[in-house]
XYZ file of C-alpha atoms in Angstrom:
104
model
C -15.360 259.712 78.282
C -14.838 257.396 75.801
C -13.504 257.707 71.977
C -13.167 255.802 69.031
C -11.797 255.480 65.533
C -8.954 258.113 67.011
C -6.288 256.117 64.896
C -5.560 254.707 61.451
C -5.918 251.043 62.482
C -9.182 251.728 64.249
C -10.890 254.536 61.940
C -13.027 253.194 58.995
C -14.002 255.569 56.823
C -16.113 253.564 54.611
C -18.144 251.112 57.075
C -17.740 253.196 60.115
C -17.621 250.008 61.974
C -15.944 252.258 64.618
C -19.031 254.159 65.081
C -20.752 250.977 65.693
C -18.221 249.522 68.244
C -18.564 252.613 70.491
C -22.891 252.603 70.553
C -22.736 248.476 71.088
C -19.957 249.587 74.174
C -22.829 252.409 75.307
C -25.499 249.921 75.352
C -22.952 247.163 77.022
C -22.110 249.936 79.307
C -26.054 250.266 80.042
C -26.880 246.552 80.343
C -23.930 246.002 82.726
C -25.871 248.595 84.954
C -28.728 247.225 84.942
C -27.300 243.874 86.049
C -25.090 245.633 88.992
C -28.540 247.356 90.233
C -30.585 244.049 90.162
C -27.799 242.229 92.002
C -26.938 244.881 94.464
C -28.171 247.437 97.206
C -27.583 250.007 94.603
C -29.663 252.408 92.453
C -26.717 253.801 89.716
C -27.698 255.864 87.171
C -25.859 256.495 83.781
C -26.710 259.163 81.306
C -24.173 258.587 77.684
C -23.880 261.409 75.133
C -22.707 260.007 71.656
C -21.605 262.097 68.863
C -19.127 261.700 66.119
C -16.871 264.449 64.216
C -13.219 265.469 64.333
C -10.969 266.162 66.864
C -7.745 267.513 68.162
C -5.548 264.663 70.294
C -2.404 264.450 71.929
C -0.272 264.558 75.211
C -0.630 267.503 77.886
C 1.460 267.779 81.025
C 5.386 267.753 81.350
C 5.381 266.116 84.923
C 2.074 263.973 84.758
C 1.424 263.211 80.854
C -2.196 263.035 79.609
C -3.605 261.852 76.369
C -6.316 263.517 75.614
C -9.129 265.243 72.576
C -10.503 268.796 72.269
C -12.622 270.365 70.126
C -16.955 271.068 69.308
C -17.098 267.318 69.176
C -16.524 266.803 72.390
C -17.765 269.662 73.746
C -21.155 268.415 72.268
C -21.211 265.424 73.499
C -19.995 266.760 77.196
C -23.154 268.797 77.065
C -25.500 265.929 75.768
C -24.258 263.758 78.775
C -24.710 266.506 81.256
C -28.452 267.454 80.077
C -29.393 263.884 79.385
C -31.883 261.730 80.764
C -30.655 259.187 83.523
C -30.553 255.610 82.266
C -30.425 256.934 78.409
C -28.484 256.970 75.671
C -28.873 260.037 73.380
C -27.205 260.659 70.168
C -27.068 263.195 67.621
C -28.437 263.767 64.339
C -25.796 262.429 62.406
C -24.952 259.875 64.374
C -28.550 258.500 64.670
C -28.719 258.462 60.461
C -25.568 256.283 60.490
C -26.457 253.922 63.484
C -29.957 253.707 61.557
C -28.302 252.617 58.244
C -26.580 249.937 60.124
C -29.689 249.004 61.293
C -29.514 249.941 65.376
């Protein structure tokens, strides 16, 4: 799982450039794949779930601390990575309208 925009120095409101920086990492993620496979013995497969939305965060665990988010969000996108198709990228609604205005 990855996140982004979780603080104040990272979260842009106005450009959501932070949206942007976590679909170009999804499709690095993906092309990095596909280079592993071509030079390898392997066949990996990647399925990526992208939404966007708020979230709880914080630390869990007094004797091995976590940092970690809850909440629809990421449920959502937990369930778009788990019935996804191998090798894809899919996004929701919302998300696709912004990445589209920014031209992806």
């Amino acid at each position: 799982m990855a996140a982004s925009g979780l603080n104040a120095s990272t979260y842009d409101r106005e450009g959501r450039s932070h949206i942007a920086a976590l679909a170009d990492y999804a499709m690095d993620l993906m092309e990095q794949m596909k280079y592993i496979n071509e030079h390898s013995f392997n066949n990996f497969q990647m399925k990526i779930g992208l939404n966007m939305g708020p979230v709880v965060a914080g630390v869990i665990g007094a004797r091995k601390p976590q940092y970690d988010i809850w909440g629809n969000t990421v449920n959502v996108s937990s369930r778009m990575d788990s019935t996804g198709v191998p090798d894809r990228i899919q996004v929701t609604t919302d998300l696709y309208q912004v990445l589209s205005a920014k031209g992806y």
